[in-house]
Amino acid sequence: MPKLHSDIRILATEHLQNAYAPYSGFRVSAVVVAKSGREYVGVNVENAAYPLSRCAEQVAVGAMVTGGDREIAMVLIHSTSSPPATPCGACRQVISEFATPDTPIICSNDAGEELRFTIGELLPAAFKLNE
Ligand code: THU
């Protein structure tokens, strides 16, 4: 499990206020660290048409791909929830596309609580398109 640099925590905490969550009131931020070392942040972006809302992890993965990276080294998911919120099923699949089963997923909150998993633990047997 790689060391979680404090700047990643700060990044996630600082961006939590940018989450657009007027409907649920539940703010989430995510930092995707690519194998290149670059860091990509995402927050949840809700919509009046509720199903169009996007999770923080999916926004962060989109930013990573936009930035030219394709391999995830680690994901930090931050919220005010206690225990810390874990990624939803859809986000587990989205992360799996660019991760390996041992990729660390760290879930934290403002109280300093932390849960650590690998994506393989959170989503065993992820869907892969094998032709
Ligand atoms: N949410 C995320 O951003 N990530 C997750 O993994 C689970 C849920 C967001 C979606 C919605 O805006 C709010 O949290 C409440 O479900």
Short mmCIF file of N, CA and C and ligand atoms in Angstrom, two decimals:
data_model
loop_
_atom_site.label_atom_id
_atom_site.label_comp_id
_atom_site.label_asym_id
_atom_site.label_seq_id
_atom_site.Cartn_x
_atom_site.Cartn_y
_atom_site.Cartn_z
N MET A 1 0.86 -1.20 0.00
CA MET A 1 0.00 0.00 0.00
C MET A 1 0.89 1.25 0.00
N PRO A 2 0.84 2.07 -1.05
CA PRO A 2 1.70 3.25 -1.07
C PRO A 2 1.32 4.26 0.01
N LYS A 3 2.28 5.09 0.36
CA LYS A 3 2.03 6.11 1.38
C LYS A 3 1.05 7.14 0.82
N LEU A 4 0.11 7.53 1.66
CA LEU A 4 -0.85 8.54 1.24
C LEU A 4 -0.27 9.91 1.58
N HIS A 5 0.16 10.63 0.56
CA HIS A 5 0.78 11.94 0.80
C HIS A 5 -0.25 12.93 1.34
N SER A 6 0.18 13.75 2.26
CA SER A 6 -0.76 14.67 2.89
C SER A 6 -1.30 15.68 1.88
N ASP A 7 -0.54 15.97 0.80
CA ASP A 7 -1.07 16.94 -0.17
C ASP A 7 -2.30 16.39 -0.89
N ILE A 8 -2.39 15.08 -1.00
CA ILE A 8 -3.57 14.49 -1.64
C ILE A 8 -4.79 14.66 -0.72
N ARG A 9 -4.57 14.47 0.56
CA ARG A 9 -5.66 14.70 1.52
C ARG A 9 -6.11 16.16 1.47
N ILE A 10 -5.15 17.06 1.42
CA ILE A 10 -5.47 18.50 1.39
C ILE A 10 -6.26 18.82 0.13
N LEU A 11 -5.80 18.26 -1.00
CA LEU A 11 -6.48 18.46 -2.28
C LEU A 11 -7.94 18.02 -2.19
N ALA A 12 -8.15 16.85 -1.64
CA ALA A 12 -9.52 16.30 -1.53
C ALA A 12 -10.36 17.15 -0.58
N THR A 13 -9.79 17.54 0.52
CA THR A 13 -10.52 18.33 1.52
C THR A 13 -10.88 19.70 0.97
N GLU A 14 -9.92 20.34 0.30
CA GLU A 14 -10.16 21.68 -0.24
C GLU A 14 -11.24 21.69 -1.32
N HIS A 15 -11.28 20.63 -2.11
CA HIS A 15 -12.24 20.59 -3.21
C HIS A 15 -13.64 20.17 -2.79
N LEU A 16 -13.78 19.64 -1.57
CA LEU A 16 -15.10 19.17 -1.13
C LEU A 16 -16.15 20.28 -1.22
N GLN A 17 -15.73 21.52 -0.94
CA GLN A 17 -16.67 22.65 -0.98
C GLN A 17 -17.14 22.96 -2.41
N ASN A 18 -16.42 22.46 -3.40
CA ASN A 18 -16.82 22.71 -4.80
C ASN A 18 -17.85 21.71 -5.31
N ALA A 19 -18.09 20.66 -4.54
CA ALA A 19 -19.10 19.68 -4.95
C ALA A 19 -20.43 20.39 -5.17
N TYR A 20 -21.13 19.97 -6.23
CA TYR A 20 -22.45 20.56 -6.52
C TYR A 20 -23.49 19.51 -6.13
N ALA A 21 -23.99 19.65 -4.91
CA ALA A 21 -24.89 18.64 -4.38
C ALA A 21 -26.12 19.27 -3.72
N PRO A 22 -26.85 20.14 -4.48
CA PRO A 22 -27.99 20.83 -3.88
C PRO A 22 -29.16 19.91 -3.58
N TYR A 23 -29.20 18.74 -4.20
CA TYR A 23 -30.37 17.86 -4.04
C TYR A 23 -30.16 16.87 -2.91
N SER A 24 -29.00 16.26 -2.85
CA SER A 24 -28.75 15.29 -1.78
C SER A 24 -28.10 15.95 -0.57
N GLY A 25 -27.38 17.05 -0.79
CA GLY A 25 -26.61 17.66 0.30
C GLY A 25 -25.40 16.84 0.69
N PHE A 26 -25.10 15.82 -0.09
CA PHE A 26 -23.98 14.90 0.23
C PHE A 26 -22.81 15.19 -0.69
N ARG A 27 -21.80 15.84 -0.14
CA ARG A 27 -20.64 16.24 -0.95
C ARG A 27 -19.57 15.15 -0.95
N VAL A 28 -19.01 14.93 -2.13
CA VAL A 28 -17.94 13.93 -2.27
C VAL A 28 -16.85 14.54 -3.14
N SER A 29 -15.60 14.30 -2.77
CA SER A 29 -14.49 14.64 -3.67
C SER A 29 -13.62 13.40 -3.84
N ALA A 30 -12.97 13.33 -4.98
CA ALA A 30 -12.11 12.17 -5.26
C ALA A 30 -10.82 12.66 -5.89
N VAL A 31 -9.71 12.07 -5.49
CA VAL A 31 -8.43 12.33 -6.14
C VAL A 31 -7.94 11.03 -6.75
N VAL A 32 -7.75 11.04 -8.05
CA VAL A 32 -7.15 9.89 -8.75
C VAL A 32 -5.68 10.21 -8.96
N VAL A 33 -4.81 9.37 -8.42
CA VAL A 33 -3.38 9.51 -8.66
C VAL A 33 -3.02 8.54 -9.78
N ALA A 34 -2.51 9.08 -10.89
CA ALA A 34 -2.14 8.24 -12.02
C ALA A 34 -0.73 7.68 -11.79
N LYS A 35 -0.40 6.63 -12.50
CA LYS A 35 0.93 6.04 -12.36
C LYS A 35 2.02 7.02 -12.77
N SER A 36 1.68 8.01 -13.59
CA SER A 36 2.64 9.06 -13.99
C SER A 36 2.98 9.97 -12.81
N GLY A 37 2.17 9.90 -11.74
CA GLY A 37 2.36 10.77 -10.59
C GLY A 37 1.43 11.97 -10.61
N ARG A 38 0.77 12.18 -11.73
CA ARG A 38 -0.16 13.31 -11.80
C ARG A 38 -1.43 13.02 -10.99
N GLU A 39 -2.00 14.07 -10.46
CA GLU A 39 -3.19 13.95 -9.61
C GLU A 39 -4.38 14.64 -10.27
N TYR A 40 -5.51 13.97 -10.25
CA TYR A 40 -6.73 14.50 -10.88
C TYR A 40 -7.85 14.51 -9.86
N VAL A 41 -8.52 15.66 -9.75
CA VAL A 41 -9.57 15.82 -8.76
C VAL A 41 -10.94 15.82 -9.43
N GLY A 42 -11.92 15.28 -8.75
CA GLY A 42 -13.31 15.35 -9.21
C GLY A 42 -14.22 15.55 -8.00
N VAL A 43 -15.36 16.18 -8.24
CA VAL A 43 -16.39 16.29 -7.20
C VAL A 43 -17.70 15.82 -7.81
N ASN A 44 -18.67 15.48 -6.94
CA ASN A 44 -19.96 15.08 -7.50
C ASN A 44 -20.68 16.30 -8.06
N VAL A 45 -21.33 16.07 -9.20
CA VAL A 45 -22.05 17.14 -9.91
C VAL A 45 -23.48 16.65 -10.13
N GLU A 46 -24.39 17.17 -9.32
CA GLU A 46 -25.78 16.70 -9.41
C GLU A 46 -26.56 17.50 -10.46
N ASN A 47 -27.75 17.00 -10.76
CA ASN A 47 -28.59 17.64 -11.78
C ASN A 47 -30.05 17.56 -11.34
N ALA A 48 -30.83 18.58 -11.76
CA ALA A 48 -32.26 18.60 -11.43
C ALA A 48 -32.95 17.35 -11.98
N ALA A 49 -32.44 16.84 -13.09
CA ALA A 49 -32.88 15.53 -13.58
C ALA A 49 -31.98 14.52 -12.86
N TYR A 50 -32.41 14.07 -11.71
CA TYR A 50 -31.54 13.34 -10.77
C TYR A 50 -30.63 12.27 -11.38
N PRO A 51 -31.16 11.42 -12.28
CA PRO A 51 -30.28 10.33 -12.77
C PRO A 51 -29.08 10.83 -13.58
N LEU A 52 -29.10 12.10 -13.97
CA LEU A 52 -27.96 12.64 -14.73
C LEU A 52 -26.81 13.07 -13.83
N SER A 53 -27.00 12.98 -12.52
CA SER A 53 -25.95 13.35 -11.58
C SER A 53 -24.72 12.47 -11.77
N ARG A 54 -23.56 13.06 -11.53
CA ARG A 54 -22.30 12.31 -11.69
C ARG A 54 -21.57 12.22 -10.36
N CYS A 55 -21.03 11.05 -10.11
CA CYS A 55 -20.24 10.83 -8.88
C CYS A 55 -18.85 11.46 -9.03
N ALA A 56 -18.27 11.82 -7.89
CA ALA A 56 -16.95 12.43 -7.85
C ALA A 56 -15.89 11.56 -8.52
N GLU A 57 -15.95 10.25 -8.29
CA GLU A 57 -14.94 9.35 -8.83
C GLU A 57 -14.97 9.36 -10.36
N GLN A 58 -16.20 9.39 -10.93
CA GLN A 58 -16.32 9.36 -12.39
C GLN A 58 -15.82 10.66 -13.00
N VAL A 59 -16.06 11.77 -12.30
CA VAL A 59 -15.55 13.06 -12.78
C VAL A 59 -14.02 13.06 -12.74
N ALA A 60 -13.45 12.50 -11.68
CA ALA A 60 -11.98 12.46 -11.54
C ALA A 60 -11.35 11.53 -12.58
N VAL A 61 -11.98 10.40 -12.84
CA VAL A 61 -11.45 9.48 -13.86
C VAL A 61 -11.54 10.14 -15.24
N GLY A 62 -12.61 10.87 -15.49
CA GLY A 62 -12.73 11.60 -16.76
C GLY A 62 -11.63 12.63 -16.92
N ALA A 63 -11.31 13.32 -15.84
CA ALA A 63 -10.23 14.31 -15.89
C ALA A 63 -8.89 13.62 -16.18
N MET A 64 -8.69 12.44 -15.59
CA MET A 64 -7.45 11.70 -15.82
C MET A 64 -7.30 11.33 -17.29
N VAL A 65 -8.37 10.80 -17.86
CA VAL A 65 -8.31 10.40 -19.27
C VAL A 65 -8.12 11.63 -20.16
N THR A 66 -8.79 12.70 -19.81
CA THR A 66 -8.64 13.96 -20.56
C THR A 66 -7.20 14.45 -20.49
N GLY A 67 -6.56 14.23 -19.34
CA GLY A 67 -5.18 14.66 -19.15
C GLY A 67 -4.16 13.75 -19.81
N GLY A 68 -4.62 12.66 -20.41
CA GLY A 68 -3.72 11.79 -21.15
C GLY A 68 -3.21 10.59 -20.37
N ASP A 69 -3.68 10.40 -19.15
CA ASP A 69 -3.26 9.23 -18.38
C ASP A 69 -4.27 8.10 -18.52
N ARG A 70 -3.78 6.88 -18.36
CA ARG A 70 -4.63 5.70 -18.54
C ARG A 70 -4.49 4.68 -17.41
N GLU A 71 -3.55 4.93 -16.50
CA GLU A 71 -3.31 3.94 -15.44
C GLU A 71 -3.45 4.59 -14.07
N ILE A 72 -4.33 4.01 -13.26
CA ILE A 72 -4.56 4.54 -11.91
C ILE A 72 -3.62 3.87 -10.92
N ALA A 73 -2.93 4.69 -10.11
CA ALA A 73 -2.08 4.16 -9.04
C ALA A 73 -2.84 4.07 -7.72
N MET A 74 -3.77 5.00 -7.51
CA MET A 74 -4.48 5.07 -6.22
C MET A 74 -5.66 6.03 -6.35
N VAL A 75 -6.70 5.77 -5.58
CA VAL A 75 -7.84 6.70 -5.54
C VAL A 75 -8.14 7.04 -4.08
N LEU A 76 -8.32 8.32 -3.80
CA LEU A 76 -8.77 8.77 -2.48
C LEU A 76 -10.18 9.35 -2.64
N ILE A 77 -11.09 8.87 -1.81
CA ILE A 77 -12.48 9.35 -1.85
C ILE A 77 -12.77 10.01 -0.51
N HIS A 78 -13.19 11.27 -0.56
CA HIS A 78 -13.36 12.04 0.67
C HIS A 78 -14.78 12.57 0.80
N SER A 79 -15.33 12.46 2.01
CA SER A 79 -16.67 13.00 2.29
C SER A 79 -16.73 13.37 3.77
N THR A 80 -17.89 13.83 4.21
CA THR A 80 -18.04 14.11 5.64
C THR A 80 -18.72 12.94 6.34
N SER A 81 -18.98 11.89 5.61
CA SER A 81 -19.71 10.73 6.13
C SER A 81 -18.88 9.94 7.14
N SER A 82 -19.53 9.44 8.18
CA SER A 82 -18.87 8.56 9.14
C SER A 82 -19.71 7.30 9.33
N PRO A 83 -19.15 6.12 9.04
CA PRO A 83 -17.82 5.88 8.51
C PRO A 83 -17.67 6.48 7.10
N PRO A 84 -16.44 6.64 6.63
CA PRO A 84 -16.22 7.24 5.31
C PRO A 84 -16.98 6.51 4.22
N ALA A 85 -17.51 7.28 3.25
CA ALA A 85 -18.27 6.69 2.15
C ALA A 85 -17.34 5.88 1.25
N THR A 86 -17.83 4.75 0.82
CA THR A 86 -17.09 3.90 -0.12
C THR A 86 -17.69 4.12 -1.52
N PRO A 87 -16.93 3.84 -2.58
CA PRO A 87 -17.45 4.11 -3.92
C PRO A 87 -18.66 3.24 -4.27
N CYS A 88 -19.61 3.83 -4.99
CA CYS A 88 -20.79 3.07 -5.40
C CYS A 88 -20.37 2.02 -6.43
N GLY A 89 -21.27 1.11 -6.72
CA GLY A 89 -20.96 0.01 -7.63
C GLY A 89 -20.53 0.48 -9.01
N ALA A 90 -21.22 1.50 -9.54
CA ALA A 90 -20.88 2.00 -10.87
C ALA A 90 -19.47 2.57 -10.87
N CYS A 91 -19.11 3.30 -9.82
CA CYS A 91 -17.77 3.89 -9.75
C CYS A 91 -16.70 2.80 -9.62
N ARG A 92 -17.02 1.72 -8.96
CA ARG A 92 -16.05 0.62 -8.86
C ARG A 92 -15.73 0.07 -10.25
N GLN A 93 -16.76 -0.05 -11.07
CA GLN A 93 -16.54 -0.54 -12.42
C GLN A 93 -15.75 0.47 -13.25
N VAL A 94 -16.06 1.75 -13.09
CA VAL A 94 -15.35 2.80 -13.85
C VAL A 94 -13.87 2.83 -13.45
N ILE A 95 -13.59 2.71 -12.16
CA ILE A 95 -12.20 2.69 -11.69
C ILE A 95 -11.49 1.45 -12.22
N SER A 96 -12.18 0.32 -12.21
CA SER A 96 -11.58 -0.96 -12.64
C SER A 96 -11.05 -0.92 -14.07
N GLU A 97 -11.67 -0.11 -14.90
CA GLU A 97 -11.26 0.00 -16.30
C GLU A 97 -9.80 0.42 -16.43
N PHE A 98 -9.32 1.21 -15.46
CA PHE A 98 -7.97 1.78 -15.53
C PHE A 98 -7.09 1.34 -14.37
N ALA A 99 -7.49 0.28 -13.68
CA ALA A 99 -6.77 -0.15 -12.47
C ALA A 99 -6.45 -1.63 -12.56
N THR A 100 -5.65 -2.09 -11.63
CA THR A 100 -5.41 -3.52 -11.47
C THR A 100 -6.02 -3.93 -10.13
N PRO A 101 -6.28 -5.23 -9.92
CA PRO A 101 -7.01 -5.61 -8.70
C PRO A 101 -6.36 -5.11 -7.40
N ASP A 102 -5.05 -4.88 -7.42
CA ASP A 102 -4.36 -4.44 -6.19
C ASP A 102 -4.32 -2.92 -6.03
N THR A 103 -4.97 -2.18 -6.90
CA THR A 103 -4.96 -0.71 -6.81
C THR A 103 -5.65 -0.25 -5.51
N PRO A 104 -4.95 0.55 -4.69
CA PRO A 104 -5.55 0.98 -3.41
C PRO A 104 -6.67 2.01 -3.60
N ILE A 105 -7.72 1.83 -2.82
CA ILE A 105 -8.85 2.77 -2.76
C ILE A 105 -8.96 3.18 -1.30
N ILE A 106 -8.75 4.46 -1.04
CA ILE A 106 -8.75 4.96 0.33
C ILE A 106 -9.94 5.88 0.52
N CYS A 107 -10.72 5.62 1.56
CA CYS A 107 -11.92 6.39 1.83
C CYS A 107 -11.71 7.13 3.13
N SER A 108 -11.89 8.46 3.09
CA SER A 108 -11.60 9.26 4.29
C SER A 108 -12.72 10.27 4.54
N ASN A 109 -12.66 10.87 5.74
CA ASN A 109 -13.62 11.94 6.06
C ASN A 109 -12.92 13.06 6.82
N ASP A 110 -13.67 14.13 7.08
CA ASP A 110 -13.09 15.30 7.74
C ASP A 110 -12.67 14.99 9.17
N ALA A 111 -13.23 13.93 9.76
CA ALA A 111 -12.88 13.57 11.14
C ALA A 111 -11.57 12.80 11.21
N GLY A 112 -10.98 12.52 10.06
CA GLY A 112 -9.70 11.80 10.05
C GLY A 112 -9.83 10.30 10.03
N GLU A 113 -11.08 9.80 9.90
CA GLU A 113 -11.26 8.34 9.79
C GLU A 113 -10.84 7.91 8.39
N GLU A 114 -10.36 6.68 8.29
CA GLU A 114 -9.87 6.21 7.00
C GLU A 114 -10.15 4.71 6.84
N LEU A 115 -10.65 4.33 5.68
CA LEU A 115 -10.85 2.91 5.34
C LEU A 115 -9.99 2.63 4.12
N ARG A 116 -9.31 1.49 4.13
CA ARG A 116 -8.44 1.15 3.00
C ARG A 116 -8.85 -0.17 2.39
N PHE A 117 -8.98 -0.17 1.10
CA PHE A 117 -9.33 -1.37 0.34
C PHE A 117 -8.44 -1.45 -0.88
N THR A 118 -8.58 -2.54 -1.63
CA THR A 118 -8.10 -2.57 -3.00
C THR A 118 -9.34 -2.63 -3.88
N ILE A 119 -9.19 -2.23 -5.15
CA ILE A 119 -10.37 -2.27 -6.04
C ILE A 119 -10.80 -3.73 -6.25
N GLY A 120 -9.85 -4.65 -6.17
CA GLY A 120 -10.20 -6.07 -6.31
C GLY A 120 -11.08 -6.56 -5.16
N GLU A 121 -10.87 -5.98 -3.98
CA GLU A 121 -11.73 -6.34 -2.84
C GLU A 121 -13.13 -5.74 -3.01
N LEU A 122 -13.15 -4.51 -3.53
CA LEU A 122 -14.44 -3.80 -3.66
C LEU A 122 -15.26 -4.31 -4.83
N LEU A 123 -14.56 -4.75 -5.89
CA LEU A 123 -15.27 -5.27 -7.07
C LEU A 123 -14.53 -6.47 -7.64
N PRO A 124 -14.68 -7.63 -6.99
CA PRO A 124 -14.07 -8.83 -7.57
C PRO A 124 -14.79 -9.16 -8.88
N ALA A 125 -14.06 -9.75 -9.79
CA ALA A 125 -14.65 -10.17 -11.07
C ALA A 125 -15.30 -9.00 -11.80
N ALA A 126 -14.58 -7.87 -11.87
CA ALA A 126 -15.08 -6.73 -12.63
C ALA A 126 -15.32 -7.14 -14.07
N PHE A 127 -16.28 -6.49 -14.71
CA PHE A 127 -16.55 -6.80 -16.11
C PHE A 127 -15.38 -6.35 -16.99
N LYS A 128 -14.90 -7.25 -17.83
CA LYS A 128 -13.89 -6.93 -18.85
C LYS A 128 -14.44 -7.42 -20.18
N LEU A 129 -14.21 -6.67 -21.21
CA LEU A 129 -14.70 -7.05 -22.54
C LEU A 129 -13.68 -7.94 -23.21
N ASN A 130 -13.86 -9.22 -23.08
CA ASN A 130 -12.96 -10.18 -23.73
C ASN A 130 -13.63 -10.72 -24.99
N GLU A 131 -13.01 -10.44 -26.12
CA GLU A 131 -13.64 -10.86 -27.38
C GLU A 131 -13.14 -12.24 -27.78
N1 THU B 1 -21.73 9.92 -4.78
C1 THU B 1 -20.44 10.03 -5.24
O1 THU B 1 -20.00 11.11 -5.66
N2 THU B 1 -19.66 8.93 -5.23
C2 THU B 1 -20.08 7.69 -4.81
O2 THU B 1 -19.34 6.72 -4.94
C3 THU B 1 -21.40 7.53 -4.20
C4 THU B 1 -22.30 8.70 -4.27
C5 THU B 1 -22.58 11.10 -4.83
C6 THU B 1 -23.71 10.98 -5.83
C7 THU B 1 -24.71 11.95 -5.28
O3 THU B 1 -24.41 13.25 -5.77
C8 THU B 1 -24.47 11.93 -3.78
O4 THU B 1 -23.20 11.32 -3.60
C9 THU B 1 -25.51 11.17 -2.99
O5 THU B 1 -25.70 9.90 -3.52
#
